JSON list of C-alpha atoms in Angstrom, two decimals:
[
{"chain": "A", "resi": 1, "resn": "MET", "atom": "CA", "xyz": [-10.15, 5.72, -1.29]},
{"chain": "A", "resi": 2, "resn": "ALA", "atom": "CA", "xyz": [-9.78, 1.95, -1.11]},
{"chain": "A", "resi": 3, "resn": "ARG", "atom": "CA", "xyz": [-13.54, 1.49, -1.28]},
{"chain": "A", "resi": 4, "resn": "GLY", "atom": "CA", "xyz": [-14.17, 4.22, -3.84]},
{"chain": "A", "resi": 5, "resn": "SER", "atom": "CA", "xyz": [-12.45, 2.52, -6.76]},
{"chain": "A", "resi": 6, "resn": "ARG", "atom": "CA", "xyz": [-13.50, -1.07, -6.12]},
{"chain": "A", "resi": 7, "resn": "THR", "atom": "CA", "xyz": [-16.71, -3.00, -6.47]},
{"chain": "A", "resi": 8, "resn": "ARG", "atom": "CA", "xyz": [-15.57, -5.81, -4.17]},
{"chain": "A", "resi": 9, "resn": "ASN", "atom": "CA", "xyz": [-15.81, -5.70, -0.40]},
{"chain": "A", "resi": 10, "resn": "VAL", "atom": "CA", "xyz": [-12.91, -3.82, 1.25]},
{"chain": "A", "resi": 11, "resn": "ARG", "atom": "CA", "xyz": [-12.12, -4.20, 4.95]},
{"chain": "A", "resi": 12, "resn": "ASP", "atom": "CA", "xyz": [-12.53, -1.10, 7.08]},
{"chain": "A", "resi": 13, "resn": "PHE", "atom": "CA", "xyz": [-9.50, 1.12, 7.70]},
{"chain": "A", "resi": 14, "resn": "GLU", "atom": "CA", "xyz": [-9.11, 0.04, 11.33]},
{"chain": "A", "resi": 15, "resn": "THR", "atom": "CA", "xyz": [-8.80, -3.63, 10.35]},
{"chain": "A", "resi": 16, "resn": "ARG", "atom": "CA", "xyz": [-6.35, -2.86, 7.53]},
{"chain": "A", "resi": 17, "resn": "GLU", "atom": "CA", "xyz": [-4.32, -0.61, 9.85]},
{"chain": "A", "resi": 18, "resn": "LYS", "atom": "CA", "xyz": [-4.10, -3.32, 12.53]},
{"chain": "A", "resi": 19, "resn": "ASN", "atom": "CA", "xyz": [-3.02, -5.91, 9.96]},
{"chain": "A", "resi": 20, "resn": "LEU", "atom": "CA", "xyz": [-0.37, -3.55, 8.58]},
{"chain": "A", "resi": 21, "resn": "ARG", "atom": "CA", "xyz": [0.93, -2.75, 12.08]},
{"chain": "A", "resi": 22, "resn": "ASP", "atom": "CA", "xyz": [1.25, -6.47, 12.78]},
{"chain": "A", "resi": 23, "resn": "ILE", "atom": "CA", "xyz": [3.27, -6.97, 9.58]},
{"chain": "A", "resi": 24, "resn": "VAL", "atom": "CA", "xyz": [5.52, -3.93, 10.21]},
{"chain": "A", "resi": 25, "resn": "LEU", "atom": "CA", "xyz": [6.21, -5.16, 13.74]},
{"chain": "A", "resi": 26, "resn": "ARG", "atom": "CA", "xyz": [6.85, -8.76, 12.65]},
{"chain": "A", "resi": 27, "resn": "CYS", "atom": "CA", "xyz": [9.02, -7.90, 9.63]},
{"chain": "A", "resi": 28, "resn": "PHE", "atom": "CA", "xyz": [10.82, -4.75, 10.78]},
{"chain": "A", "resi": 29, "resn": "GLY", "atom": "CA", "xyz": [10.47, -4.68, 14.58]},
{"chain": "A", "resi": 30, "resn": "VAL", "atom": "CA", "xyz": [8.88, -1.22, 14.45]},
{"chain": "A", "resi": 31, "resn": "LYS", "atom": "CA", "xyz": [6.15, -0.66, 17.05]},
{"chain": "A", "resi": 32, "resn": "ASP", "atom": "CA", "xyz": [5.36, 3.00, 16.46]},
{"chain": "A", "resi": 33, "resn": "ALA", "atom": "CA", "xyz": [5.00, 3.29, 12.68]},
{"chain": "A", "resi": 34, "resn": "ARG", "atom": "CA", "xyz": [2.87, 6.21, 11.60]},
{"chain": "A", "resi": 35, "resn": "ILE", "atom": "CA", "xyz": [0.14, 4.90, 9.33]},
{"chain": "A", "resi": 36, "resn": "THR", "atom": "CA", "xyz": [-2.03, 7.55, 7.70]},
{"chain": "A", "resi": 37, "resn": "LYS", "atom": "CA", "xyz": [-5.40, 7.12, 6.06]},
{"chain": "A", "resi": 38, "resn": "ILE", "atom": "CA", "xyz": [-5.25, 8.53, 2.55]},
{"chain": "A", "resi": 39, "resn": "ILE", "atom": "CA", "xyz": [-8.39, 10.29, 1.38]},
{"chain": "A", "resi": 40, "resn": "ASP", "atom": "CA", "xyz": [-7.10, 11.66, -1.94]},
{"chain": "A", "resi": 41, "resn": "GLN", "atom": "CA", "xyz": [-4.37, 10.79, -4.46]},
{"chain": "A", "resi": 42, "resn": "CYS", "atom": "CA", "xyz": [-1.63, 12.80, -2.74]},
{"chain": "A", "resi": 43, "resn": "GLY", "atom": "CA", "xyz": [-2.59, 12.28, 0.87]},
{"chain": "A", "resi": 44, "resn": "PRO", "atom": "CA", "xyz": [-0.93, 14.47, 3.50]},
{"chain": "A", "resi": 45, "resn": "SER", "atom": "CA", "xyz": [2.51, 14.06, 1.91]},
{"chain": "A", "resi": 46, "resn": "ILE", "atom": "CA", "xyz": [2.31, 17.40, 0.09]},
{"chain": "A", "resi": 47, "resn": "TYR", "atom": "CA", "xyz": [1.86, 19.42, 3.27]},
{"chain": "A", "resi": 48, "resn": "GLU", "atom": "CA", "xyz": [3.53, 17.27, 5.97]},
{"chain": "A", "resi": 49, "resn": "ASP", "atom": "CA", "xyz": [7.03, 15.86, 6.30]},
{"chain": "A", "resi": 50, "resn": "PHE", "atom": "CA", "xyz": [7.47, 12.12, 5.85]},
{"chain": "A", "resi": 51, "resn": "ASP", "atom": "CA", "xyz": [10.73, 10.20, 5.70]},
{"chain": "A", "resi": 52, "resn": "PHE", "atom": "CA", "xyz": [9.47, 7.53, 3.29]},
{"chain": "A", "resi": 53, "resn": "ILE", "atom": "CA", "xyz": [6.63, 6.80, 0.94]},
{"chain": "A", "resi": 54, "resn": "VAL", "atom": "CA", "xyz": [6.17, 3.12, 0.04]},
{"chain": "A", "resi": 55, "resn": "VAL", "atom": "CA", "xyz": [4.72, 2.51, -3.40]},
{"chain": "A", "resi": 56, "resn": "SER", "atom": "CA", "xyz": [4.34, -0.14, -6.07]},
{"chain": "A", "resi": 57, "resn": "LEU", "atom": "CA", "xyz": [5.52, 0.30, -9.65]},
{"chain": "A", "resi": 58, "resn": "GLU", "atom": "CA", "xyz": [1.89, 1.10, -10.44]},
{"chain": "A", "resi": 59, "resn": "THR", "atom": "CA", "xyz": [1.79, 4.05, -8.00]},
{"chain": "A", "resi": 60, "resn": "LEU", "atom": "CA", "xyz": [5.39, 5.25, -8.51]},
{"chain": "A", "resi": 61, "resn": "PRO", "atom": "CA", "xyz": [4.42, 8.04, -10.98]},
{"chain": "A", "resi": 62, "resn": "MET", "atom": "CA", "xyz": [2.15, 9.64, -8.35]},
{"chain": "A", "resi": 63, "resn": "ALA", "atom": "CA", "xyz": [4.92, 9.49, -5.73]},
{"chain": "A", "resi": 64, "resn": "GLU", "atom": "CA", "xyz": [7.30, 11.18, -8.14]},
{"chain": "A", "resi": 65, "resn": "LYS", "atom": "CA", "xyz": [4.68, 13.83, -8.87]},
{"chain": "A", "resi": 66, "resn": "ILE", "atom": "CA", "xyz": [4.25, 14.44, -5.13]},
{"chain": "A", "resi": 67, "resn": "THR", "atom": "CA", "xyz": [7.98, 14.87, -4.61]},
{"chain": "A", "resi": 68, "resn": "ASP", "atom": "CA", "xyz": [8.12, 17.30, -7.55]},
{"chain": "A", "resi": 69, "resn": "CYS", "atom": "CA", "xyz": [5.22, 19.56, -6.55]},
{"chain": "A", "resi": 70, "resn": "GLY", "atom": "CA", "xyz": [5.21, 21.29, -3.23]},
{"chain": "A", "resi": 71, "resn": "LYS", "atom": "CA", "xyz": [7.93, 19.28, -1.57]},
{"chain": "A", "resi": 72, "resn": "GLU", "atom": "CA", "xyz": [10.66, 21.89, -2.04]},
{"chain": "A", "resi": 73, "resn": "LYS", "atom": "CA", "xyz": [9.53, 23.62, 1.16]},
{"chain": "A", "resi": 74, "resn": "LEU", "atom": "CA", "xyz": [9.47, 20.33, 3.03]},
{"chain": "A", "resi": 75, "resn": "VAL", "atom": "CA", "xyz": [12.08, 17.70, 3.76]},
{"chain": "A", "resi": 76, "resn": "ALA", "atom": "CA", "xyz": [12.44, 15.44, 0.74]},
{"chain": "A", "resi": 77, "resn": "MET", "atom": "CA", "xyz": [11.02, 12.00, 1.36]},
{"chain": "A", "resi": 78, "resn": "GLN", "atom": "CA", "xyz": [12.61, 8.85, 0.06]},
{"chain": "A", "resi": 79, "resn": "ILE", "atom": "CA", "xyz": [10.53, 6.76, -2.33]},
{"chain": "A", "resi": 80, "resn": "SER", "atom": "CA", "xyz": [10.71, 3.05, -1.58]},
{"chain": "A", "resi": 81, "resn": "VAL", "atom": "CA", "xyz": [9.35, 0.87, -4.40]},
{"chain": "A", "resi": 82, "resn": "ILE", "atom": "CA", "xyz": [8.13, -2.58, -3.46]},
{"chain": "A", "resi": 83, "resn": "GLU", "atom": "CA", "xyz": [8.16, -5.37, -5.98]},
{"chain": "A", "resi": 84, "resn": "TYR", "atom": "CA", "xyz": [5.08, -7.40, -6.76]},
{"chain": "A", "resi": 85, "resn": "LYS", "atom": "CA", "xyz": [5.08, -10.99, -5.61]},
{"chain": "A", "resi": 86, "resn": "LEU", "atom": "CA", "xyz": [4.05, -13.36, -8.36]},
{"chain": "A", "resi": 87, "resn": "ALA", "atom": "CA", "xyz": [1.51, -16.12, -7.98]},
{"chain": "A", "resi": 88, "resn": "GLN", "atom": "CA", "xyz": [1.94, -19.66, -9.22]},
{"chain": "A", "resi": 89, "resn": "ASP", "atom": "CA", "xyz": [0.72, -18.52, -12.65]},
{"chain": "A", "resi": 90, "resn": "GLN", "atom": "CA", "xyz": [3.39, -15.75, -12.79]},
{"chain": "A", "resi": 91, "resn": "VAL", "atom": "CA", "xyz": [0.72, -13.02, -12.50]},
{"chain": "A", "resi": 92, "resn": "ARG", "atom": "CA", "xyz": [1.06, -10.67, -9.52]},
{"chain": "A", "resi": 93, "resn": "ILE", "atom": "CA", "xyz": [-0.68, -11.51, -6.29]},
{"chain": "A", "resi": 94, "resn": "SER", "atom": "CA", "xyz": [-3.42, -8.99, -5.58]},
{"chain": "A", "resi": 95, "resn": "SER", "atom": "CA", "xyz": [-6.16, -8.70, -2.99]},
{"chain": "A", "resi": 96, "resn": "THR", "atom": "CA", "xyz": [-8.68, -8.61, -5.84]},
{"chain": "A", "resi": 97, "resn": "ARG", "atom": "CA", "xyz": [-7.53, -11.98, -7.17]},
{"chain": "A", "resi": 98, "resn": "VAL", "atom": "CA", "xyz": [-7.58, -13.41, -3.64]},
{"chain": "A", "resi": 99, "resn": "SER", "atom": "CA", "xyz": [-11.09, -12.06, -2.91]},
{"chain": "A", "resi": 100, "resn": "GLU", "atom": "CA", "xyz": [-12.34, -13.43, -6.24]},
{"chain": "A", "resi": 101, "resn": "GLY", "atom": "CA", "xyz": [-11.10, -16.88, -5.18]},
{"chain": "A", "resi": 102, "resn": "LYS", "atom": "CA", "xyz": [-8.67, -17.19, -8.10]},
{"chain": "A", "resi": 103, "resn": "ILE", "atom": "CA", "xyz": [-5.62, -17.61, -5.85]},
{"chain": "A", "resi": 104, "resn": "ASP", "atom": "CA", "xyz": [-4.94, -17.94, -2.16]},
{"chain": "A", "resi": 105, "resn": "ARG", "atom": "CA", "xyz": [-3.01, -15.21, -0.32]},
{"chain": "A", "resi": 106, "resn": "HIS", "atom": "CA", "xyz": [0.25, -17.06, -1.00]},
{"chain": "A", "resi": 107, "resn": "GLY", "atom": "CA", "xyz": [-0.36, -17.15, -4.76]},
{"chain": "A", "resi": 108, "resn": "LYS", "atom": "CA", "xyz": [-1.44, -20.76, -5.14]},
{"chain": "A", "resi": 109, "resn": "ILE", "atom": "CA", "xyz": [-3.91, -21.18, -8.03]},
{"chain": "A", "resi": 110, "resn": "LEU", "atom": "CA", "xyz": [-7.40, -22.11, -6.80]},
{"chain": "A", "resi": 111, "resn": "ILE", "atom": "CA", "xyz": [-9.36, -22.05, -10.07]},
{"chain": "A", "resi": 112, "resn": "GLY", "atom": "CA", "xyz": [-8.26, -22.51, -13.65]}
]
């Protein structure tokens, strides 16, 4: 799905998974996080049990929809909403802006 909606280059799933595992281990000390490749808007969360779904404000409506439809037969999962980090220009940091060379990965402005 990551490649389907973007025109820019997107790293392969294995690379993104490794990077995410490194961050989860460094930030939370969790070595065995279950990371699932999502191939449609709902992913496996409508037919498998998950404890948490981590979303942005942008994807929160889909998470709420998932918990409303089909989840009654499964254990309810907790929705954890992450906040956007803002760049130096007070616009959210995004991989698109980084790949376009507008900001660095820490949000520092590179071009005006």
